[in-house]
Structure formats: C-alpha cells, structure tokens
Short mmCIF file of C-alpha atoms in Angstrom, two decimals:
data_model
loop_
_atom_site.label_atom_id
_atom_site.label_comp_id
_atom_site.label_asym_id
_atom_site.label_seq_id
_atom_site.Cartn_x
_atom_site.Cartn_y
_atom_site.Cartn_z
CA MET A 7 104.62 6.81 134.66
CA ASP A 8 103.56 6.08 138.24
CA ALA A 9 100.00 6.30 139.55
CA SER A 10 100.22 9.76 141.08
CA THR A 11 101.81 11.29 137.96
CA PHE A 12 99.07 9.66 135.92
CA LEU A 13 96.31 11.03 138.14
CA ILE A 14 97.78 14.52 138.12
CA ALA A 15 97.99 14.45 134.32
CA VAL A 16 94.36 13.26 134.18
CA ALA A 17 93.26 16.13 136.43
CA GLN A 18 95.17 18.59 134.25
CA ILE A 19 93.56 17.27 131.09
CA ILE A 20 90.07 17.54 132.58
CA MET A 21 90.76 21.14 133.65
CA ILE A 22 92.03 22.00 130.16
CA ASP A 23 88.98 20.45 128.54
CA ILE A 24 86.62 22.37 130.81
CA LEU A 25 88.31 25.69 130.14
CA LEU A 26 89.10 25.34 126.46
CA GLY A 27 86.35 22.98 125.31
CA GLY A 28 83.24 24.74 126.61
CA ASP A 29 82.88 27.30 123.84
CA ASN A 30 82.92 24.53 121.25
CA ALA A 31 79.52 23.37 122.49
CA VAL A 32 78.18 26.91 122.29
CA VAL A 33 79.23 27.23 118.65
CA ILE A 34 77.65 23.91 117.76
CA ALA A 35 74.36 24.86 119.41
CA LEU A 36 74.30 28.34 117.87
CA ALA A 37 75.29 27.21 114.38
CA CYS A 38 72.39 24.74 114.40
CA ARG A 39 69.84 27.18 115.81
CA ARG A 40 68.35 28.16 112.47
CA LEU A 41 67.86 24.62 111.31
CA PRO A 42 64.35 23.25 111.27
CA GLU A 43 63.58 21.33 114.47
CA ALA A 44 63.90 17.90 112.83
CA GLN A 45 67.39 18.61 111.50
CA ARG A 46 68.75 20.36 114.57
CA ALA A 47 69.50 17.16 116.49
CA LYS A 48 71.23 15.77 113.41
CA GLY A 49 73.34 18.90 113.01
CA ILE A 50 74.37 18.83 116.66
CA PHE A 51 75.14 15.10 116.47
CA TRP A 52 77.39 15.45 113.43
CA GLY A 53 78.96 18.56 114.89
CA VAL A 54 79.95 16.64 118.01
CA VAL A 55 81.19 13.65 116.00
CA GLY A 56 83.27 16.07 113.92
CA ALA A 57 84.66 17.76 117.02
CA ILE A 58 85.80 14.43 118.44
CA ALA A 59 87.26 13.16 115.15
CA VAL A 60 89.16 16.40 114.59
CA ARG A 61 90.60 16.23 118.11
CA ILE A 62 91.76 12.62 117.65
CA VAL A 63 93.51 13.38 114.36
CA LEU A 64 95.09 16.62 115.60
CA ILE A 65 96.28 15.18 118.90
CA PHE A 66 97.79 12.21 117.09
CA PHE A 67 99.82 14.56 114.89
CA ALA A 68 100.64 16.88 117.78
CA VAL A 69 102.11 14.04 119.85
CA GLN A 70 104.29 12.95 116.92
CA LEU A 71 105.43 16.50 116.24
CA LEU A 72 106.30 17.19 119.86
CA ALA A 73 108.89 14.42 119.75
CA LEU A 74 110.91 16.44 117.22
CA PRO A 75 113.63 18.76 118.53
CA TRP A 76 112.64 22.42 119.10
CA LEU A 77 108.93 21.79 118.59
CA LYS A 78 108.26 21.40 122.30
CA LEU A 79 109.79 24.83 122.78
CA LEU A 80 107.51 26.17 120.07
CA GLY A 81 104.56 24.40 121.67
CA ALA A 82 105.49 25.91 125.03
CA VAL A 83 105.51 29.42 123.54
CA LEU A 84 102.11 28.76 121.93
CA LEU A 85 100.73 27.49 125.23
CA VAL A 86 101.91 30.57 127.09
CA TRP A 87 100.12 32.66 124.49
CA ILE A 88 96.94 30.56 124.78
CA GLY A 89 97.10 30.92 128.56
CA ILE A 90 97.47 34.70 128.35
CA LYS A 91 94.59 34.93 125.88
CA LEU A 92 92.40 32.95 128.28
CA LEU A 93 92.89 35.69 130.88
CA LEU A 94 92.11 38.62 128.58
CA PRO A 95 88.66 40.12 128.14
CA GLU A 96 87.35 39.64 124.61
CA ASP A 97 88.05 42.35 122.05
CA ASP A 98 84.88 43.96 120.92
CA ASP A 99 85.77 44.65 117.32
CA ALA A 100 87.19 41.18 116.81
CA HIS A 101 85.53 39.24 114.02
CA GLU A 102 82.75 39.21 111.52
CA GLY A 103 80.86 36.06 112.41
CA MET A 104 80.08 33.52 109.72
CA ALA A 105 76.47 33.59 108.61
CA ALA A 106 74.35 31.00 110.39
CA SER A 107 73.21 28.59 107.73
CA ASP A 108 69.66 27.37 107.48
CA ASN A 109 70.47 24.10 105.77
CA LEU A 110 71.94 21.07 107.46
CA TRP A 111 75.18 20.77 105.52
CA GLY A 112 75.91 24.46 105.75
CA ALA A 113 75.56 24.24 109.52
CA VAL A 114 77.71 21.10 109.74
CA ARG A 115 80.38 22.80 107.60
CA THR A 116 80.46 25.80 109.96
CA VAL A 117 80.70 23.48 112.93
CA ILE A 118 83.56 21.43 111.46
CA VAL A 119 85.61 24.49 110.54
CA ALA A 120 84.95 25.81 114.05
CA ASP A 121 85.98 22.44 115.50
CA VAL A 122 89.34 22.60 113.76
CA VAL A 123 90.10 26.14 114.88
CA MET A 124 88.77 25.70 118.38
CA SER A 125 90.40 22.40 119.19
CA LEU A 126 93.90 23.62 118.27
CA ASP A 127 94.57 25.23 121.65
CA ASN A 128 93.02 22.26 123.40
CA VAL A 129 95.12 19.82 121.41
CA ILE A 130 98.44 21.52 122.15
CA ALA A 131 97.60 21.71 125.85
CA VAL A 132 96.45 18.10 126.10
CA ALA A 133 99.45 16.83 124.13
CA GLY A 134 101.68 18.79 126.51
CA ALA A 135 99.97 17.49 129.64
CA ALA A 136 99.98 13.88 128.41
CA HIS A 137 103.79 13.67 128.04
CA GLY A 138 103.38 11.60 124.88
CA ASN A 139 101.33 8.94 126.67
CA MET A 140 98.68 7.89 124.16
CA ALA A 141 96.49 6.28 126.87
CA LEU A 142 96.24 9.69 128.49
CA VAL A 143 95.50 11.32 125.16
CA VAL A 144 92.64 8.94 124.47
CA PHE A 145 91.38 9.45 128.00
CA GLY A 146 91.53 13.21 127.48
CA ILE A 147 89.42 12.93 124.35
CA LEU A 148 86.86 10.74 126.10
CA VAL A 149 86.62 13.25 128.93
CA SER A 150 86.17 16.16 126.58
CA VAL A 151 83.21 14.53 124.82
CA PRO A 152 80.61 14.95 127.58
CA ILE A 153 81.96 18.44 128.22
CA ILE A 154 81.48 19.32 124.57
CA VAL A 155 78.01 17.82 124.51
CA TRP A 156 76.47 18.79 127.85
CA GLY A 157 79.01 20.80 129.74
CA SER A 158 78.84 24.30 128.29
CA ARG A 159 76.05 25.51 130.59
CA PHE A 160 77.87 24.23 133.62
CA VAL A 161 81.17 25.71 132.48
CA LEU A 162 79.59 29.11 131.82
CA LYS A 163 77.92 29.08 135.24
CA LEU A 164 81.14 28.07 136.90
CA MET A 165 83.03 30.92 135.24
CA ASP A 166 80.26 33.38 136.08
CA ARG A 167 80.36 32.39 139.74
CA PHE A 168 84.10 31.91 140.11
CA PRO A 169 86.21 33.99 137.73
CA ALA A 170 89.26 32.73 139.65
CA VAL A 171 88.83 29.40 137.83
CA ILE A 172 90.04 31.15 134.68
CA THR A 173 93.16 32.49 136.40
CA LEU A 174 93.89 29.00 137.70
CA GLY A 175 93.46 27.64 134.18
CA GLY A 176 95.91 30.21 132.80
CA ALA A 177 98.41 29.25 135.49
CA LEU A 178 97.94 25.57 134.62
CA LEU A 179 98.66 26.22 130.94
CA GLY A 180 101.80 28.17 131.94
CA TRP A 181 102.87 25.29 134.19
CA ILE A 182 102.48 22.77 131.37
CA ALA A 183 104.32 25.09 128.98
CA GLY A 184 107.23 25.43 131.39
CA GLY A 185 107.56 21.68 131.85
CA MET A 186 107.30 21.17 128.11
CA ALA A 187 110.02 23.71 127.29
CA VAL A 188 112.72 21.97 129.37
CA SER A 189 111.76 18.49 128.18
CA ASP A 190 112.47 19.45 124.56
CA SER A 191 115.06 17.06 123.18
CA ALA A 192 117.09 19.91 121.69
CA VAL A 193 117.35 21.56 125.13
CA ALA A 194 118.56 18.32 126.69
CA GLY A 195 121.03 17.93 123.83
CA HIS A 196 122.46 21.40 124.48
CA PHE A 197 122.77 21.25 128.23
CA GLY A 198 123.13 17.54 128.76
CA GLU A 199 121.31 15.88 131.66
CA LEU A 200 119.08 18.43 133.39
CA PRO A 201 118.42 18.28 137.14
CA GLY A 202 114.97 16.94 138.08
CA TRP A 203 113.86 20.07 139.93
CA LEU A 204 114.29 22.18 136.80
CA LYS A 205 111.01 20.88 135.35
CA TYR A 206 109.11 22.20 138.37
CA ALA A 207 111.00 25.48 138.48
CA SER A 208 110.36 26.02 134.80
CA GLY A 209 106.68 25.10 135.23
CA ALA A 210 106.32 27.54 138.10
CA ALA A 211 108.04 30.23 136.03
CA GLY A 212 105.63 29.54 133.16
CA ALA A 213 102.61 29.79 135.46
CA VAL A 214 103.83 33.08 136.95
CA LEU A 215 104.61 34.44 133.49
CA VAL A 216 101.13 33.68 132.12
CA VAL A 217 99.29 35.07 135.13
CA ALA A 218 101.48 38.18 135.43
CA VAL A 219 101.37 39.10 131.73
CA GLY A 220 97.69 38.14 131.40
CA LYS A 221 96.63 40.19 134.42
CA TRP A 222 98.74 43.14 133.32
CA LEU A 223 97.31 43.15 129.79
CA ALA A 224 93.77 42.64 131.10
CA HIS A 225 94.29 45.63 133.37
CA ARG A 226 95.43 47.79 130.46
CA HIS A 227 92.57 46.75 128.18
CA ALA A 228 89.66 49.11 128.41
CA ARG A 229 86.83 47.00 129.79
CA LYS A 230 83.72 46.97 127.68
CA ALA A 231 80.32 47.63 129.24
CA GLU A 232 79.57 44.62 131.38
CA VAL A 233 75.80 44.76 131.18
CA ILE A 234 74.24 44.46 127.74
CA GLU A 235 70.54 45.04 127.42
CA ILE A 236 68.77 42.85 124.87
CA SER A 237 65.63 44.11 123.21
CA LEU A 238 62.73 41.75 123.80
CA ASP A 239 60.57 42.51 120.82
CA ALA A 240 62.72 41.73 117.79
CA PRO A 241 60.94 38.89 115.99
CA SER A 242 63.05 35.80 116.45
CA GLY A 243 62.21 34.54 112.96
CA ALA A 244 63.32 37.78 111.31
CA PRO A 245 65.11 37.61 107.96
CA ARG A 246 68.86 37.47 108.26
CA GLY A 247 70.98 40.58 108.11
CA LYS A 248 71.77 43.46 110.35
CA GLN A 249 68.73 44.53 112.25
CA GLY A 250 70.18 47.81 113.41
CA GLY A 251 70.41 49.07 116.95
CA GLN A 252 67.05 48.60 118.53
CA ALA A 253 66.58 50.33 121.83
CA MET B 15 54.51 52.83 144.74
CA ILE B 16 57.28 50.49 145.76
CA THR B 17 59.63 49.85 142.87
CA THR B 18 60.10 46.09 142.89
CA LEU B 19 62.66 44.15 140.90
CA ILE B 20 62.05 40.43 140.46
CA ALA B 21 64.99 38.45 139.12
CA VAL B 22 63.88 35.27 137.40
CA ASP B 23 65.65 32.40 135.66
CA GLY B 24 62.63 30.29 134.72
CA SER B 25 63.13 27.88 137.62
CA ASP B 26 60.41 26.88 140.09
CA HIS B 27 62.21 28.85 142.77
CA SER B 28 62.04 32.03 140.78
CA LEU B 29 58.35 31.40 140.05
CA ARG B 30 57.73 31.15 143.78
CA ALA B 31 59.39 34.55 144.07
CA VAL B 32 56.85 35.83 141.53
CA ASP B 33 54.04 34.27 143.56
CA ALA B 34 55.34 36.08 146.64
CA VAL B 35 55.09 39.39 144.79
CA CYS B 36 51.57 38.50 143.67
CA ARG B 37 50.62 37.97 147.33
CA LEU B 38 52.05 41.38 148.25
CA ALA B 39 49.94 42.94 145.50
CA ALA B 40 46.86 41.02 146.64
CA ALA B 41 47.46 42.38 150.16
CA GLY B 42 47.24 45.86 148.71
CA LEU B 43 50.87 46.94 148.25
CA ALA B 44 51.14 49.29 145.26
CA MET B 45 54.18 48.31 143.25
CA ASP B 46 55.99 49.27 140.08
CA VAL B 47 57.08 45.77 139.09
CA HIS B 48 60.11 45.01 136.92
CA VAL B 49 60.98 41.47 135.89
CA LEU B 50 64.59 40.79 134.91
CA ASN B 51 66.25 37.76 133.38
CA VAL B 52 70.04 37.70 133.05
CA GLN B 53 71.75 35.50 130.49
CA ILE B 54 75.32 34.44 131.09
CA PRO B 55 77.46 35.61 128.14
CA VAL B 56 78.29 32.74 125.80
CA GLU B 57 80.52 34.58 123.42
CA SER B 58 84.23 34.06 123.53
CA GLY B 59 86.34 35.24 120.63
CA HIS B 60 85.86 31.83 119.06
CA VAL B 61 82.10 31.91 119.29
CA ARG B 62 82.02 35.34 117.68
CA MET B 63 84.28 34.13 114.88
CA PHE B 64 81.81 31.45 113.85
CA VAL B 65 78.43 32.81 114.77
CA GLU B 66 76.90 36.09 113.63
CA ALA B 67 76.17 38.73 116.25
CA ASP B 68 72.50 38.56 115.26
CA ALA B 69 72.39 34.84 115.85
CA ILE B 70 73.95 35.27 119.30
CA GLU B 71 71.46 37.99 120.14
CA GLY B 72 68.64 35.83 118.84
CA TYR B 73 69.83 33.04 121.08
CA TYR B 74 69.83 35.32 124.14
CA ARG B 75 66.37 36.57 123.24
CA GLN B 76 64.97 33.07 122.82
CA GLU B 77 66.45 31.85 126.10
CA GLY B 78 65.48 35.04 127.90
CA LEU B 79 61.88 35.04 126.67
CA ALA B 80 61.56 31.41 127.71
CA ALA B 81 62.84 32.25 131.19
CA LEU B 82 60.51 35.26 131.50
CA ALA B 83 57.40 33.68 129.98
CA GLU B 84 55.82 31.88 132.96
CA ALA B 85 56.77 34.61 135.43
CA CYS B 86 55.08 37.27 133.29
CA ALA B 87 52.07 35.04 132.66
CA ARG B 88 51.56 34.72 136.43
CA LEU B 89 51.82 38.48 136.90
CA ASP B 90 49.35 39.00 134.05
CA ARG B 91 46.91 36.56 135.60
CA ALA B 92 47.18 38.44 138.88
CA GLY B 93 46.53 41.66 136.99
CA ILE B 94 49.88 43.20 137.93
CA ALA B 95 51.34 45.56 135.32
CA HIS B 96 55.06 44.97 134.87
CA THR B 97 58.06 45.81 132.70
CA ARG B 98 60.23 43.05 131.30
CA HIS B 99 64.01 43.31 131.08
CA LEU B 100 66.54 41.01 129.51
CA ALA B 101 70.26 41.52 129.86
CA VAL B 102 73.52 39.69 129.33
CA GLY B 103 76.29 39.82 131.89
CA HIS B 104 77.61 38.52 135.18
CA VAL B 105 74.40 37.47 136.92
CA ALA B 106 74.78 39.06 140.36
CA ASP B 107 76.45 42.21 139.00
CA THR B 108 73.72 42.67 136.43
CA ILE B 109 70.89 42.28 138.96
CA ALA B 110 72.64 44.82 141.18
CA HIS B 111 73.09 47.13 138.18
CA TYR B 112 69.36 47.05 137.41
CA ALA B 113 68.43 47.47 141.07
CA THR B 114 70.49 50.65 141.14
CA GLN B 115 69.32 51.94 137.74
CA LEU B 116 65.64 51.40 138.54
CA LYS B 117 66.10 52.71 142.09
CA ALA B 118 64.46 49.50 143.22
CA GLU B 119 63.13 49.65 146.76
CA GLN B 120 63.05 45.89 147.02
CA VAL B 121 64.53 42.98 145.11
CA VAL B 122 62.75 39.63 145.13
CA MET B 123 64.36 36.48 143.82
CA GLY B 124 64.34 32.73 144.16
CA SER B 125 67.07 30.92 146.01
CA HIS B 126 67.85 27.39 144.95
CA GLY B 127 68.42 26.13 148.46
CA ARG B 128 70.87 23.57 147.15
CA GLY B 129 72.63 20.91 149.14
CA ALA B 130 75.85 21.81 150.92
CA LEU B 131 78.09 20.36 148.22
CA ARG B 132 76.48 22.14 145.29
CA HIS B 133 76.38 25.29 147.33
CA ALA B 134 80.11 25.07 147.96
CA LEU B 135 80.76 24.34 144.29
CA MET B 136 78.51 26.86 142.64
CA GLY B 137 77.84 29.24 145.51
CA SER B 138 74.72 31.27 145.50
CA VAL B 139 73.83 34.12 143.20
CA ALA B 140 71.49 35.32 145.92
CA THR B 141 74.35 35.75 148.39
CA ASP B 142 76.24 37.86 145.88
CA VAL B 143 73.20 40.00 145.14
CA ILE B 144 72.63 40.74 148.85
CA ARG B 145 76.23 41.86 149.08
CA ARG B 146 75.89 44.21 146.09
CA VAL B 147 72.44 45.75 146.57
CA ASP B 148 71.45 48.37 149.16
CA ALA B 149 67.71 47.72 148.95
CA PRO B 150 66.12 44.90 150.96
CA VAL B 151 66.41 41.57 149.17
CA THR B 152 63.72 38.93 149.66
CA LEU B 153 64.81 35.36 148.96
CA VAL B 154 62.11 32.83 148.27
CA ARG B 155 62.69 29.10 148.42
#
C-alpha cells in the first residue's frame, strides 16, 4: 500500500468514525446521567473502555471474515444499507428505550450492550476501508477513541451547521461498499482478473446508489415536526416512568 | 411594547446580548422579553434504542436550564419580566421559528466572533438567523 492510498484510507476511517461514532458518546453520557456524581465518571470511563474493547474484537473478526469468499459482497450490501440509513430522518415510533439505571453496573451493562450494537456499522465500514491492513484498523480504533470520548458535541454541531456532511458520509460508505464488492475473492474467481478501473467505477456506482436511494426515501418519509418544545418545570429528579405530556 | 427574543447558549457572548437588552430597558424601552435556548438533537435511532425518552428529555432540560440560568438571573436583577423557552431542533431554524411564532419585533443574540478558520469550519448561527428572520437582528460580540 503506497503512501497516498494509506492517507486516503486514513481520511476515510476518520470520516466514518465521526459520522458513525458520535452517537455512541451520547448514549454513554445519557446512560450514566442518573448515577450519583461520584459514580458517573466511573460509569463513563468503563463505558468508553468497553466501547474500545468491543470495537477491537469485532474489527478483528470482521477483517478475518471479509477474507472469505462472498462475505465482502455481503458486507458491501450491509454498507449500502448503513449508508442509506444514515441519510434517512429518524422514525418516530422506533424503539422503547431501555430504562436508565441508577446503579453503576446497570449503567455499564446498558453502555456495553449499546457499544456492541452501535459499533457494528462502524466496524464493517472501517474493515472495508482498511483493505485488511491491520495497522490501519488499529489506527482507526485509536482515532475513534477521542471522538467517542469528547467528540459528540462537535459532531452534533457540525451536523447541525452542515447537513451536507451527512450526505457526503453516505456517499463515502457507498464508495467503500462498491470497492469492497468487486474485491471479493469469489467475484475475482468468477470473472478472472478484473481491470483496475472497475474498482473506481463500482465505488462511484455505490456512492450514487446510496445517495439516490437515501435522498428518495428521505423525500418520501413524512418529516416529523422539526421544533420540539421542552417544558422547563418538570422536576429533574422526578421518579422514573412516563410523566405524561406536559404543555 | 417591543416583543424581543433573546437567543442564548450560556456563553459569555450570549450574556453580553442579555446585557444589551438590559441597557435598552434601562433607557426606557418597554419590551416583552422572551429568552430562548435551543438544544441540538442528540437522538439518533441508536440513542433512542438505549435511552428512555424521559431520560433524553431530562438531559435537554438540564442542559437547557443551565444555559438559561445566568441570562435569566441577569434579567431578574435588572427587574425585567421575561418568558423562558427551551426547544430542541436545528439551531437557526428553531430561533427563526420562535421569532415568527412570537411575532418578535427584534431578535438579540451573541455572535462568537471566531477566527477565520473556525468560522469557515463551523460557520455562524447568527448569519443563518439573519437570513431566516424578517425582524431586525442585533448581534452582540
């Protein structure tokens, strides 16, 4: 891998971490909110350690798996889907959130489960961008750490100011997916030696696919109200449970 | 009565915007003052999967109250009656939304006056608000 390829892959990994890693920090902070002050720092610390450990283990397995025939194609399909989801507004009726725990281990458990689920997309994307190069993978993990720990505010502000960043991110995921699909060993086995330009053509096709489908679906989705008023006088230490719609 | 919307984020710049409104009041301008803090939405599908809606709302409220606290304390000290608002959304859009809803006759807000690089990177919420609001917008550095 020459220097410019390496630098491009590094830039891609950083972009992926910014776009797909930011919400991890939010979950860690929110899950630890109910903890007593003294335990909050501990909860956040172990949450971050867990997030990093989970990423290392998952990326290690992902890189091994991607060497198997057909799995890069599968990974490419998954990445296209992740890219499209990045471009869609959130569904309103989506999920019942897990109850925020008020003891340390409950909070850490929530955070670890969240880490596993939330790093999956990140892991597939980073493994794809790293072309099996473990040095890049390790670098990607190191880069994602500060983003997980301190970056969420910055990421949220960036997305608030420049929504186009998200479209770019979707295109990037499509690009990686396209390159991944044609580098699958089963594809090469079927068609023999593939011309070098095909990787770029396939990447471009992936990027266009993600952006086109994502934009089209986002357009069809009814947009939810964009301004949500929050009542100021609900007691912040209120007992858990639904508090009803306060005006 | 001039309906005045002050957008605050808890920063020193936004407090100087509050001070500017206090000076207008001291000079005798009768105002209906509204103070607004906008929180950037944190919830993606993932966040909502792992954190209760109540906890997310509690987080917004805590952050919002913290951002509003000093601004409202200064208005109180100056004896200016005011209404507090807290909302979640795209910052500039939400300020514009409130300006329209409240029929604000002026909007006052802080401007960070960042260096050229940070300005290019993050842009300015103030610039976006000016573009979206019909009423005069006062920026305070």
